[in-house]
PDB file of C-alpha atoms in Angstrom:
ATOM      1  CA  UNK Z   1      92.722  52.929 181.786  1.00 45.00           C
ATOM      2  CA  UNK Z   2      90.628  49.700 182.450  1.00 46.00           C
ATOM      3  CA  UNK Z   3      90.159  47.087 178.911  1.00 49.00           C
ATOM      4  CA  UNK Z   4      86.804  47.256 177.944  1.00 53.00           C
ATOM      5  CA  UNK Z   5      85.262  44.255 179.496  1.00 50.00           C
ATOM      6  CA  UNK Z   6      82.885  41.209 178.006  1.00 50.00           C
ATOM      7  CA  UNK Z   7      81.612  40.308 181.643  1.00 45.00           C
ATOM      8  CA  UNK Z   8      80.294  36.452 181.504  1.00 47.00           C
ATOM      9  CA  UNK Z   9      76.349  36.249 181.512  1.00 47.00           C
ATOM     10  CA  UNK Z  10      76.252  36.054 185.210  1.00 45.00           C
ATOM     11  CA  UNK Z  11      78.073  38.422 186.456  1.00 43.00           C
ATOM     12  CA  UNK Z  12      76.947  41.787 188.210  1.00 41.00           C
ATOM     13  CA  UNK Z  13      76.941  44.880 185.637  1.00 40.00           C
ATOM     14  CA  UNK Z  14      78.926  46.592 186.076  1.00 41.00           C
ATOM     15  CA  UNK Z  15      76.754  49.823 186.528  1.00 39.00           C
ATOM     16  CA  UNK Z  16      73.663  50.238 188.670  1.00 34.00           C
ATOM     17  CA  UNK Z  17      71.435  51.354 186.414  1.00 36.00           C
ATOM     18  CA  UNK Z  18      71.364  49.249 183.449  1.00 33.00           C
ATOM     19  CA  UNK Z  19      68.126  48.085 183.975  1.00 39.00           C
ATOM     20  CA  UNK Z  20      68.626  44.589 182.981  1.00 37.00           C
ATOM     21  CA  UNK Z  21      65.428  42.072 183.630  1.00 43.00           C
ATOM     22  CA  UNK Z  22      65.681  38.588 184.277  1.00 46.00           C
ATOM     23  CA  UNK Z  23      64.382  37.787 180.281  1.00 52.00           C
ATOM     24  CA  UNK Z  24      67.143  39.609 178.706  1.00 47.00           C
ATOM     25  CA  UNK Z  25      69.560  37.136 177.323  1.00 50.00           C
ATOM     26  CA  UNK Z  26      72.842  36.086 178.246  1.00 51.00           C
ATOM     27  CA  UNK Z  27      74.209  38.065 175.314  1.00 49.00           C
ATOM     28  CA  UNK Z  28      72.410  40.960 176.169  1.00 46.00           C
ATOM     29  CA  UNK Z  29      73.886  41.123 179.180  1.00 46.00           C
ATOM     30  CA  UNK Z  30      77.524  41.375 177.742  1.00 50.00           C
ATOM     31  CA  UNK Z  31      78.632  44.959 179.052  1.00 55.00           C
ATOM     32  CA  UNK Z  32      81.169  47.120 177.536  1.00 60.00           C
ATOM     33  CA  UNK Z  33      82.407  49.985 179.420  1.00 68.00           C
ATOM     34  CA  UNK Z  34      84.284  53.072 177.778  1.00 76.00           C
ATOM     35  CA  UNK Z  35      85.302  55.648 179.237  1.00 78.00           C
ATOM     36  CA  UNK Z  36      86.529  57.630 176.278  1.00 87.00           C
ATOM     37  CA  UNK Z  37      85.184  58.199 172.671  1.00 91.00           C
ATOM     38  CA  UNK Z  38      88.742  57.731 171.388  1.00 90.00           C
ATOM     39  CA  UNK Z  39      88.224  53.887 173.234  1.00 89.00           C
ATOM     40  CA  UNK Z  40      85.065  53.568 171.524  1.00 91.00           C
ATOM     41  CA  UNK Z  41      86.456  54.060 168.575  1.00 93.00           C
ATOM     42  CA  UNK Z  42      89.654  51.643 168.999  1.00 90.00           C
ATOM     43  CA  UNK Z  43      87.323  49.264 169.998  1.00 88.00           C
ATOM     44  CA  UNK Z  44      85.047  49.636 166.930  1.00 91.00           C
ATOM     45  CA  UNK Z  45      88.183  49.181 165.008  1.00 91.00           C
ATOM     46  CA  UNK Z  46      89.463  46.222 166.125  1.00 89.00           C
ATOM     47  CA  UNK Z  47      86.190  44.792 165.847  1.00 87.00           C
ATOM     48  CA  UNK Z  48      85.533  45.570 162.641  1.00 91.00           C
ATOM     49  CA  UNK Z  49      86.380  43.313 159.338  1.00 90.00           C
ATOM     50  CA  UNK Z  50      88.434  44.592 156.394  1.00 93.00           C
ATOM     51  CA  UNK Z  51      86.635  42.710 153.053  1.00 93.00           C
ATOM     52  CA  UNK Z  52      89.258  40.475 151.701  1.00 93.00           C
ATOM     53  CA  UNK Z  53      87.655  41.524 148.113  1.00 94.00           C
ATOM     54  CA  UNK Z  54      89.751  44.909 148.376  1.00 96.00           C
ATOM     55  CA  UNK Z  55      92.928  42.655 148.204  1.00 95.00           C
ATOM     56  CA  UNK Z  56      91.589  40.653 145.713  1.00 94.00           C
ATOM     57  CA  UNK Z  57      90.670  43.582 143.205  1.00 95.00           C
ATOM     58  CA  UNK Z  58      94.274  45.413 144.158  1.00 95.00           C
ATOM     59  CA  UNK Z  59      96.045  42.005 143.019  1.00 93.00           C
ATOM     60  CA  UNK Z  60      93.938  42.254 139.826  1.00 94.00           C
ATOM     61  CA  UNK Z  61      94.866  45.719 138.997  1.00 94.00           C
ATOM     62  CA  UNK Z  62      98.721  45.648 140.225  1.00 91.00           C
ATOM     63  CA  UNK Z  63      99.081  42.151 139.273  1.00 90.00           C
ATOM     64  CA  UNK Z  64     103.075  42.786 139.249  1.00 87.00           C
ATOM     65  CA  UNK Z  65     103.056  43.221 143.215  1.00 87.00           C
ATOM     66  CA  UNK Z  66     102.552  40.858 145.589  1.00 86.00           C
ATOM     67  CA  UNK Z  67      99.557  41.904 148.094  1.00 89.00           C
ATOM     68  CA  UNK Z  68      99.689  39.881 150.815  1.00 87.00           C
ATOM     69  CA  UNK Z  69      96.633  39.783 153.658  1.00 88.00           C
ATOM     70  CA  UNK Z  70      96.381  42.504 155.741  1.00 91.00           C
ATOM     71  CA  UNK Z  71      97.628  41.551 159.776  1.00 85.00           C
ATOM     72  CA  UNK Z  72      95.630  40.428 162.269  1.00 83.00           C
ATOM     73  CA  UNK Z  73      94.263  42.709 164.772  1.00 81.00           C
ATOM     74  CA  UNK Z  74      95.507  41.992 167.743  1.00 76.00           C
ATOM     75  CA  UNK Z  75      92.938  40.944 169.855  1.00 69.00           C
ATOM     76  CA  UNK Z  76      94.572  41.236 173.074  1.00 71.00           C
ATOM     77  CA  UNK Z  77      95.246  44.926 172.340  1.00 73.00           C
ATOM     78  CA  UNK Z  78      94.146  47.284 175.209  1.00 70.00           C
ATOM     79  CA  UNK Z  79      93.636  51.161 175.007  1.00 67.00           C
ATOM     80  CA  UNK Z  80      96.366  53.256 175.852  1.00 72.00           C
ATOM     81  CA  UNK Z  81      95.742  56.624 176.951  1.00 69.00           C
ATOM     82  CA  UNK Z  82      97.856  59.372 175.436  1.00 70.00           C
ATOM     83  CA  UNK Z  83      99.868  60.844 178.186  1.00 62.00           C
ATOM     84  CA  UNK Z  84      98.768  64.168 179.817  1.00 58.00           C
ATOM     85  CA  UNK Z  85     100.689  67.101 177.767  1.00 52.00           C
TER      86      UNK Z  85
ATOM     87  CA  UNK S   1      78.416  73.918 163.257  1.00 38.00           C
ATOM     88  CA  UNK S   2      82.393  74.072 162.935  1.00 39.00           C
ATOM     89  CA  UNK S   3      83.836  75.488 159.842  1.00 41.00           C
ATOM     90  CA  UNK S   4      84.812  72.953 157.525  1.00 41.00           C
ATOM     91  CA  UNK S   5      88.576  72.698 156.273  1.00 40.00           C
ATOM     92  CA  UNK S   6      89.648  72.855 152.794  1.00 39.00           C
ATOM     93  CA  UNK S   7      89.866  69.113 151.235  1.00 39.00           C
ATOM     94  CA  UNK S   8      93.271  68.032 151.614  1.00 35.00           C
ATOM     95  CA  UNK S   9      95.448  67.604 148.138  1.00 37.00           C
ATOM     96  CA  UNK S  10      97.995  65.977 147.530  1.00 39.00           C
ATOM     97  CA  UNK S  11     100.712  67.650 145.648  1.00 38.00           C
ATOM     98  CA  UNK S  12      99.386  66.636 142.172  1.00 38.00           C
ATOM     99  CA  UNK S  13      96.106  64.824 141.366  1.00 37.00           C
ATOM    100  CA  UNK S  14      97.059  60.593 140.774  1.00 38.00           C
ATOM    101  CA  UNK S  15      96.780  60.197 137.496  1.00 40.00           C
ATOM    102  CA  UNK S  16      97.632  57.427 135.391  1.00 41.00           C
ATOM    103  CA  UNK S  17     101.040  55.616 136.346  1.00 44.00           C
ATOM    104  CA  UNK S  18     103.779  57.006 134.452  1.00 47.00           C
ATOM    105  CA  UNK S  19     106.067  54.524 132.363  1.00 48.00           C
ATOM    106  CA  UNK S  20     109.199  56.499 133.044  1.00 54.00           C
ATOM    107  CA  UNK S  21     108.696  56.443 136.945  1.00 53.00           C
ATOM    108  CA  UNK S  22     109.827  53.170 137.952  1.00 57.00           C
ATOM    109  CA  UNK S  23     107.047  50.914 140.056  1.00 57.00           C
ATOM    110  CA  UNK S  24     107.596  50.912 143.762  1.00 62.00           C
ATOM    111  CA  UNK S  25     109.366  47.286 144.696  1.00 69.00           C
ATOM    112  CA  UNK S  26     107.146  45.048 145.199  1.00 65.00           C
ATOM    113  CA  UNK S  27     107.799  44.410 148.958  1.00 75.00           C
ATOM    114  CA  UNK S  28     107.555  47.967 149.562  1.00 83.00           C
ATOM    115  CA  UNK S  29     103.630  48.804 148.456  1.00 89.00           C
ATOM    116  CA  UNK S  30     103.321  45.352 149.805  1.00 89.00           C
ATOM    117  CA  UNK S  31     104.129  46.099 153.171  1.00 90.00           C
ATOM    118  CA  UNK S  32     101.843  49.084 153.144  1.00 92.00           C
ATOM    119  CA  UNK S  33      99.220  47.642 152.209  1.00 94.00           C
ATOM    120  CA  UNK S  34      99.297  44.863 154.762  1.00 93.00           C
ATOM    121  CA  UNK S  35     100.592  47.369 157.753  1.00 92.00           C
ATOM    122  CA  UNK S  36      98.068  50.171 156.585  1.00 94.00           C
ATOM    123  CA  UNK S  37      95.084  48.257 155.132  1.00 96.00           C
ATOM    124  CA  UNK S  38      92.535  48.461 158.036  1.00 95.00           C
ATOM    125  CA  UNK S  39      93.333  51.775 159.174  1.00 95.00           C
ATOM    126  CA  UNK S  40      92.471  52.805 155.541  1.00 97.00           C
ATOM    127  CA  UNK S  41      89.238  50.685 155.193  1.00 97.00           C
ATOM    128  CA  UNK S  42      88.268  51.325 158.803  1.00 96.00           C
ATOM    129  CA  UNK S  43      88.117  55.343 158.350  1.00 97.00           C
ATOM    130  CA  UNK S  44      86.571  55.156 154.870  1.00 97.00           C
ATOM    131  CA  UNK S  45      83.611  53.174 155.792  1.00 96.00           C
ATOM    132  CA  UNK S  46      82.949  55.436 159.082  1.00 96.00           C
ATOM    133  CA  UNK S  47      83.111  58.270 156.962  1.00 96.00           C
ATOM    134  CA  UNK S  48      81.221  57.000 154.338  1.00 96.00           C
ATOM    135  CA  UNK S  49      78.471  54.688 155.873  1.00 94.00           C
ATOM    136  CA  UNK S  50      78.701  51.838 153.273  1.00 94.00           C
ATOM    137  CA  UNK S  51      80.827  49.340 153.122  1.00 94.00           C
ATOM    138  CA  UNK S  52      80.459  48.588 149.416  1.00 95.00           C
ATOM    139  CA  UNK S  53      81.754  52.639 148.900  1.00 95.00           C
ATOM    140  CA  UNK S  54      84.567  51.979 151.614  1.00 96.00           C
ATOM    141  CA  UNK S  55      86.014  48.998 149.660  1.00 96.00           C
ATOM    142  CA  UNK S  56      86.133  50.851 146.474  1.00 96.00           C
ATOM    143  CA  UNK S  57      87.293  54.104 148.010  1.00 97.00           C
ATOM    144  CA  UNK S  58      89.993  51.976 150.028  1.00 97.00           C
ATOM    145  CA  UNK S  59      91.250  50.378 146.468  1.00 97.00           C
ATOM    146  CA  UNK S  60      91.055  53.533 144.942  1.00 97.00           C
ATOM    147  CA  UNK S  61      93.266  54.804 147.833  1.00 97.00           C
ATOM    148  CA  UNK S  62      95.796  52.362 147.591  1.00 96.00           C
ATOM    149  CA  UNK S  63      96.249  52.734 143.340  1.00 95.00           C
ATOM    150  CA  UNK S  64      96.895  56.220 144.226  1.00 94.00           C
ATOM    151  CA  UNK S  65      99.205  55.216 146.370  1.00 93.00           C
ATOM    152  CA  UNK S  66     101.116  52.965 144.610  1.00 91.00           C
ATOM    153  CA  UNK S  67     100.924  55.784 141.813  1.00 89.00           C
ATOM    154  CA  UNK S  68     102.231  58.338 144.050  1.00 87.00           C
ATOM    155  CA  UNK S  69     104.652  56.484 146.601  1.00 85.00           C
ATOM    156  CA  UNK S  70     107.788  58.313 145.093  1.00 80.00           C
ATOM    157  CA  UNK S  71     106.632  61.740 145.671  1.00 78.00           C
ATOM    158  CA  UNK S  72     105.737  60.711 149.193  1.00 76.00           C
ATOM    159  CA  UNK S  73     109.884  59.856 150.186  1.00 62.00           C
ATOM    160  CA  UNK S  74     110.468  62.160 152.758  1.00 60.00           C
ATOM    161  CA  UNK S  75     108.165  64.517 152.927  1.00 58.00           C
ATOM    162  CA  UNK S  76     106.205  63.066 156.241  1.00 72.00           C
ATOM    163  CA  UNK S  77     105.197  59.735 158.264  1.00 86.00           C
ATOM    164  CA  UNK S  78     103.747  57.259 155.861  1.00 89.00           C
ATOM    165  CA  UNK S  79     100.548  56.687 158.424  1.00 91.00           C
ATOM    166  CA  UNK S  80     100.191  60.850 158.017  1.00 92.00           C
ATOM    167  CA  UNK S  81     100.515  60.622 154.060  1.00 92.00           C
ATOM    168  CA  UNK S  82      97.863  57.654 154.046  1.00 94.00           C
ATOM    169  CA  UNK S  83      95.104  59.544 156.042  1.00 95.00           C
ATOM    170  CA  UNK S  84      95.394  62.407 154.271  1.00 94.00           C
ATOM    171  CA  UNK S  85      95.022  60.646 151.216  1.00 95.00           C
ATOM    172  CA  UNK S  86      91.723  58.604 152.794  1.00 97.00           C
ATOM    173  CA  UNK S  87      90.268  61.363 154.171  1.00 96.00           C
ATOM    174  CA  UNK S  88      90.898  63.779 150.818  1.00 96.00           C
ATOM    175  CA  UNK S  89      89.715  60.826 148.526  1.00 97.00           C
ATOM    176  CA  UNK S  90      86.455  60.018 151.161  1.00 96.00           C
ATOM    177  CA  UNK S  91      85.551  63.873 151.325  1.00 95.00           C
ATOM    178  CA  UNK S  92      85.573  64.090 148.075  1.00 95.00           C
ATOM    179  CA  UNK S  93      83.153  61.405 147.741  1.00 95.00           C
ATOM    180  CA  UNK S  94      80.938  62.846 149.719  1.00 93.00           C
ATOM    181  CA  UNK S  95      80.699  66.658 148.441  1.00 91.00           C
ATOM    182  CA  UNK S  96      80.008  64.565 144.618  1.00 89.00           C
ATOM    183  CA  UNK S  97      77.395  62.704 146.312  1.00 80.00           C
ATOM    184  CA  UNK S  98      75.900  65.553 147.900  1.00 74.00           C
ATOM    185  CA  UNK S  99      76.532  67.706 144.766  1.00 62.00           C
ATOM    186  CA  UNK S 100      74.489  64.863 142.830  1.00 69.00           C
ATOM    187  CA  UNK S 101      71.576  64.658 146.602  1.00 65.00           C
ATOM    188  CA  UNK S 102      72.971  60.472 146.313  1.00 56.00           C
ATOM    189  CA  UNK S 103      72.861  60.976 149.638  1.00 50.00           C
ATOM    190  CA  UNK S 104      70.844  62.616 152.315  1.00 45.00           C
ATOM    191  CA  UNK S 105      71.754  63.344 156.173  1.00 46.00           C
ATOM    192  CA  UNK S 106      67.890  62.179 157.471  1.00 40.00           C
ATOM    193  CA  UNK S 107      70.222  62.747 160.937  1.00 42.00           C
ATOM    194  CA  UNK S 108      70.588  66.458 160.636  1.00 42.00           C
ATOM    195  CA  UNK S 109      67.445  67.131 163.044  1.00 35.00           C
ATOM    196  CA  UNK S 110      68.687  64.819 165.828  1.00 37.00           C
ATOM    197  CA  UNK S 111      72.099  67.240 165.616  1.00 37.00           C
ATOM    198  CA  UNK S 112      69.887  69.538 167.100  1.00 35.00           C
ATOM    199  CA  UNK S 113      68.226  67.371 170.016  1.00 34.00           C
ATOM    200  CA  UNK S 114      69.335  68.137 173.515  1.00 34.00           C
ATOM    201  CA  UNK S 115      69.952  64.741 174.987  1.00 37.00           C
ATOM    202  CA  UNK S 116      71.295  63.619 178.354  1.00 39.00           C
ATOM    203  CA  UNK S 117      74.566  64.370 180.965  1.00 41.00           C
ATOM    204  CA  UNK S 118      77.708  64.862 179.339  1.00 42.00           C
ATOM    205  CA  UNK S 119      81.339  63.084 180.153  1.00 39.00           C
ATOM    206  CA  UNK S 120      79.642  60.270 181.980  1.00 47.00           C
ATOM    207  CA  UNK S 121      81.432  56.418 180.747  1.00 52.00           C
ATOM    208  CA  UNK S 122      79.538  55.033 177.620  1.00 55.00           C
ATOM    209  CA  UNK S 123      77.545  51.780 178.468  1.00 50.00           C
ATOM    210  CA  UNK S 124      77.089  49.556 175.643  1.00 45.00           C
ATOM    211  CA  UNK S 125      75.033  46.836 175.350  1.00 48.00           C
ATOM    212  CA  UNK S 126      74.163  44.569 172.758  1.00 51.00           C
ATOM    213  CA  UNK S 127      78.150  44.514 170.923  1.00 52.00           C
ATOM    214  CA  UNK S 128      76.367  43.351 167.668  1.00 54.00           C
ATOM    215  CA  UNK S 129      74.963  46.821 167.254  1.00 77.00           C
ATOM    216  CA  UNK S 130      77.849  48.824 167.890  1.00 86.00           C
ATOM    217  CA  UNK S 131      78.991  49.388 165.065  1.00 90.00           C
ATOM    218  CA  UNK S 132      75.858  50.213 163.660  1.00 91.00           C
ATOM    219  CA  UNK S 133      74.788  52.639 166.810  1.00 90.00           C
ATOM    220  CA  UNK S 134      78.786  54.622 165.975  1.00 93.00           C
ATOM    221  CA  UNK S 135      78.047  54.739 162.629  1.00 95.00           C
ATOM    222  CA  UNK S 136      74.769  56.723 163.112  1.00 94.00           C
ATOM    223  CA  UNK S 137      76.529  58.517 165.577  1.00 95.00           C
ATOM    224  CA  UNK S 138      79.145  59.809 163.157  1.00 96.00           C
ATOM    225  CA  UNK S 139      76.528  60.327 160.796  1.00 95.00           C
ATOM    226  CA  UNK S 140      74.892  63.225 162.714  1.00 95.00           C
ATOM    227  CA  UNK S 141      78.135  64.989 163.363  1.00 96.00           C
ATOM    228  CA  UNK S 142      79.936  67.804 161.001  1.00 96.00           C
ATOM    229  CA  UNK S 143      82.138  66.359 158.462  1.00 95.00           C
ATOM    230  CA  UNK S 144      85.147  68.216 160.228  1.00 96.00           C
ATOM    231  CA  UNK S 145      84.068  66.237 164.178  1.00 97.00           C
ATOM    232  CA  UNK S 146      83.807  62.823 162.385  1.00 97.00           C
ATOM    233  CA  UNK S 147      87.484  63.529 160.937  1.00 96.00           C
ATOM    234  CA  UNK S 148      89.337  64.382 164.080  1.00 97.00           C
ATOM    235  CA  UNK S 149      87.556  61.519 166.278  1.00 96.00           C
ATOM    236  CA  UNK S 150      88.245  58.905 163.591  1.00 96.00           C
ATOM    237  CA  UNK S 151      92.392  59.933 163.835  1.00 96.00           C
ATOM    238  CA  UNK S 152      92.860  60.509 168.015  1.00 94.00           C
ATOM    239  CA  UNK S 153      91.247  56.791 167.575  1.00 92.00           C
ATOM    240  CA  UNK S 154      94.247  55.603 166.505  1.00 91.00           C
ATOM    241  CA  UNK S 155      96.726  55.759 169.085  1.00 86.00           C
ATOM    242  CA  UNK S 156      99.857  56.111 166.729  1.00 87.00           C
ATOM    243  CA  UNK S 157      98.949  59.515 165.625  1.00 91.00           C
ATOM    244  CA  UNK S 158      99.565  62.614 167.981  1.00 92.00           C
ATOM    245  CA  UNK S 159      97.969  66.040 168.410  1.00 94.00           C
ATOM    246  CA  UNK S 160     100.610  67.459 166.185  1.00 94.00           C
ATOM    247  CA  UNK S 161     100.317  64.472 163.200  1.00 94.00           C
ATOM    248  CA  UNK S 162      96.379  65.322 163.390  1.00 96.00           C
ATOM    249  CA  UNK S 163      96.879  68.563 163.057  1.00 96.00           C
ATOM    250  CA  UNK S 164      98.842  67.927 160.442  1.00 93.00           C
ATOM    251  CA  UNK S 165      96.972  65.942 158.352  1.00 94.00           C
ATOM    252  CA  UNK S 166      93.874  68.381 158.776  1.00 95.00           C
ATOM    253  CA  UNK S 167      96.236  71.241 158.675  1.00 94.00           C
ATOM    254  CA  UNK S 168      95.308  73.467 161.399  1.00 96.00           C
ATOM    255  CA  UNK S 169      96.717  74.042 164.960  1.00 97.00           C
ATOM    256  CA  UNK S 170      97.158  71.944 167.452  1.00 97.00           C
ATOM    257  CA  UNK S 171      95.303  74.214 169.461  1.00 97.00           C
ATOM    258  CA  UNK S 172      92.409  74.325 167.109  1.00 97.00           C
ATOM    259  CA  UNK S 173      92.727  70.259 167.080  1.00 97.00           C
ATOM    260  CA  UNK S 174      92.075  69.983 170.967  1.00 95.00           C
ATOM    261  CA  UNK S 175      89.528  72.493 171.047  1.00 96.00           C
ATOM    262  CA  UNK S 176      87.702  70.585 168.582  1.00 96.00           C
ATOM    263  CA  UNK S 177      88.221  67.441 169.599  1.00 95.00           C
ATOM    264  CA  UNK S 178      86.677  68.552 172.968  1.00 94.00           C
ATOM    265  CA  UNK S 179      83.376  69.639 171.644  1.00 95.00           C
ATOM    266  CA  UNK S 180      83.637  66.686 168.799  1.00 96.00           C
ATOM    267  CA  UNK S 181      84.160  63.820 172.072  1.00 94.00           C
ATOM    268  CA  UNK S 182      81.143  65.767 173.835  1.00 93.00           C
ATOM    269  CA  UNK S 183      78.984  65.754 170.582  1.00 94.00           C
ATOM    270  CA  UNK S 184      80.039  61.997 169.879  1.00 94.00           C
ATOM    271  CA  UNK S 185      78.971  61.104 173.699  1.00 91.00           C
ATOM    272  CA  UNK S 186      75.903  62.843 173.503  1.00 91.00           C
ATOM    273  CA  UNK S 187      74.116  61.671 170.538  1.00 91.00           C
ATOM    274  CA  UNK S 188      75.771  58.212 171.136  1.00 90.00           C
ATOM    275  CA  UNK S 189      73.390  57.624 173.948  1.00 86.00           C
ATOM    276  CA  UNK S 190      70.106  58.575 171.615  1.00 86.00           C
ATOM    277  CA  UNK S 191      71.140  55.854 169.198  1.00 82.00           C
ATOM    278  CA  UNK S 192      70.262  52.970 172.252  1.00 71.00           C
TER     279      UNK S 192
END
C-alpha cells in the first residue's frame, strides 16, 4: 500500500482528471491519494489535534495522578493493510 | 438503513469513586491516558461533530475509567475496554441529544442521493478541509457505519476485537463494513 503523498506544487497529479488550472494555488495542488476508507481515516487521525485542555481538566479533577501529555503521533507512520484472511 | 446495536454497557454504570476501592497507581491511569488519549478524543469528536462535546465526552471517558479500571483486570484488551467505553458514553450522547432535537441530521436527504462510481481511490484536495469534508461524511451515515469505520481505522484492532466491542459477528462486521466503506466513498465525493 503506497503512503499517502503531499506531491510538491509542481509536480504532475497524480491523476488525469483533476482538473487543476494554472490559477489554483500551490497548496491547492497538494494531492492526497487513498485508496481505502480505513486510510482515510488513519490519515484524518494522525492529522488531527487532541486539545491539551482535556489534560488540563483531568489533572484538576484527579489531582492525585500524574497526567502526563499524550504521545506524539508519529508522523512518519504509513498505512498498513490488514493481511488478507 | 442497518439495524442499530444495543448501546454497549459496561458491567455497572461509573458512579462515584468508592473510598474502599483503592485508586489505580498513579503510573498506571497515567500511562493510559497518554497511550490511549487520541484514540479516545479522535473517535468522540467524529462521532459527535464538535469538538467542544468531544473534549468533555473524552474527560468524562477517562473519570470513568479511572473509576472503573479494577473491574476492567482481565476481562479483555485495554484498547477493546476503552472503545467500548467511548463509543457507549458518545452514543449515549447522542440518543439524549436527539431525545431533547439538540441536534438535527440536515444530512439525512443527501443519504439518499445517488452519487458517482464506487471503489475508485479517493482524491483529496485542499488537506485543510479534510477533516471537515469526513466529518460531514460520517454525519450522513447510520450511527452503526460511522462506528465500525471509525475502529478498522485503527490498525491495532482486528475483525474479531471489532466485533467484539460492537458485539456481533465477525461475519456481520465485514459485511457491514463493506457496505459502510462503499457508503463512506460515495458520499465522500459529494462533500468536494
Amino acid at each position: 500500500m503506497k503512503k499517502p503523498k503531499n506531491n510538491p506544487p509542481n509536480a504532475t497529479p497524480t491523476q488525469p482528471n483533476l482538473e487543476l488550472t494554472p490559477e489554483v494555488s500551490p497548496e491547492m495542488q497538494q494531492v492526497l491519494t487513498f485508496e481505502t476508507v480505513e486510510e482515510l481515516l488513519g490519515y484524518d487521525f494522525r492529522e488531527t489535534d487532541t486539545p491539551e485542555r482535556i489534560g488540563r481538566k483531568l489533572r484538576a479533577a484527579l489531582p492525585q495522578q500524574e497526567i502526563l501529555p499524550l504521545k506524539p503521533v508519529d508522523p512518519n507512520a504509513t498505512w498498513k493493510p490488514r493481511p488478507k484472511e | 438503513m442497518s439495524q442499530e446495536s444495543p448501546p454497549f454497557q459496561m458491567s455497572t454504570p461509573a458512579s462515584p469513586a468508592d473510598p474502599t476501592r483503592p485508586a489505580p497507581a498513579p503510573e498506571e491511569f497515567a500511562k493510559i491516558y497518554q497511550e490511549h488519549g487520541r484514540q479516545v478524543y479522535y473517535v468522540a469528536l467524529r462521532m459527535l461533530s464538535d469538538p467542544t462535546q468531544a473534549e468533555d465526552a473524552t474527560h468524562d471517558v477517562f473519570i470513568k475509567v479511572y473509576r472503573n479500571l479494577d473491574r476492567f483486570r482481565g476481562e479483555s484488551c485495554l484498547r477493546t475496554w476503552l472503545y467500548r467505553i467511548t463509543m457507549n458514553h458518545c452514543q449515549n450522547l447522542l440518543k439524549s441529544w436527539q431525545h431533547r432535537n439538540i441536534h438535527s441530521n440536515a444530512e439525512d436527504a443527501l443519504w439518499e442521493t445517488q452519487v458517482g462510481p464506487e471503489n475508485s481511490p479517493l482524491e483529496v484536495l485542499e488537506t485543510q478541509e479534510l477533516g471537515g469534508r469526513i466529518q460531514k461524511t460520517l454525519d450522513t451515515l447510520p450511527l452503526e457505519y460511522r462506528k465500525l469505520l471509525l475502529l478498522v481505522a485503527d490498525q491495532e484492532l482486528s475483525y474479531e476485537k471489532i466485533a467484539q466491542i460492537t458485539e456481533q459477528s465477525v461475519d456481520a462486521v465485514r459485511g457491514k463494513l463493506h457496505r459502510a466503506r462503499k457508503a463512506f466513498a460515495q458520499h465522500f465525493k459529494t462533500t468536494s
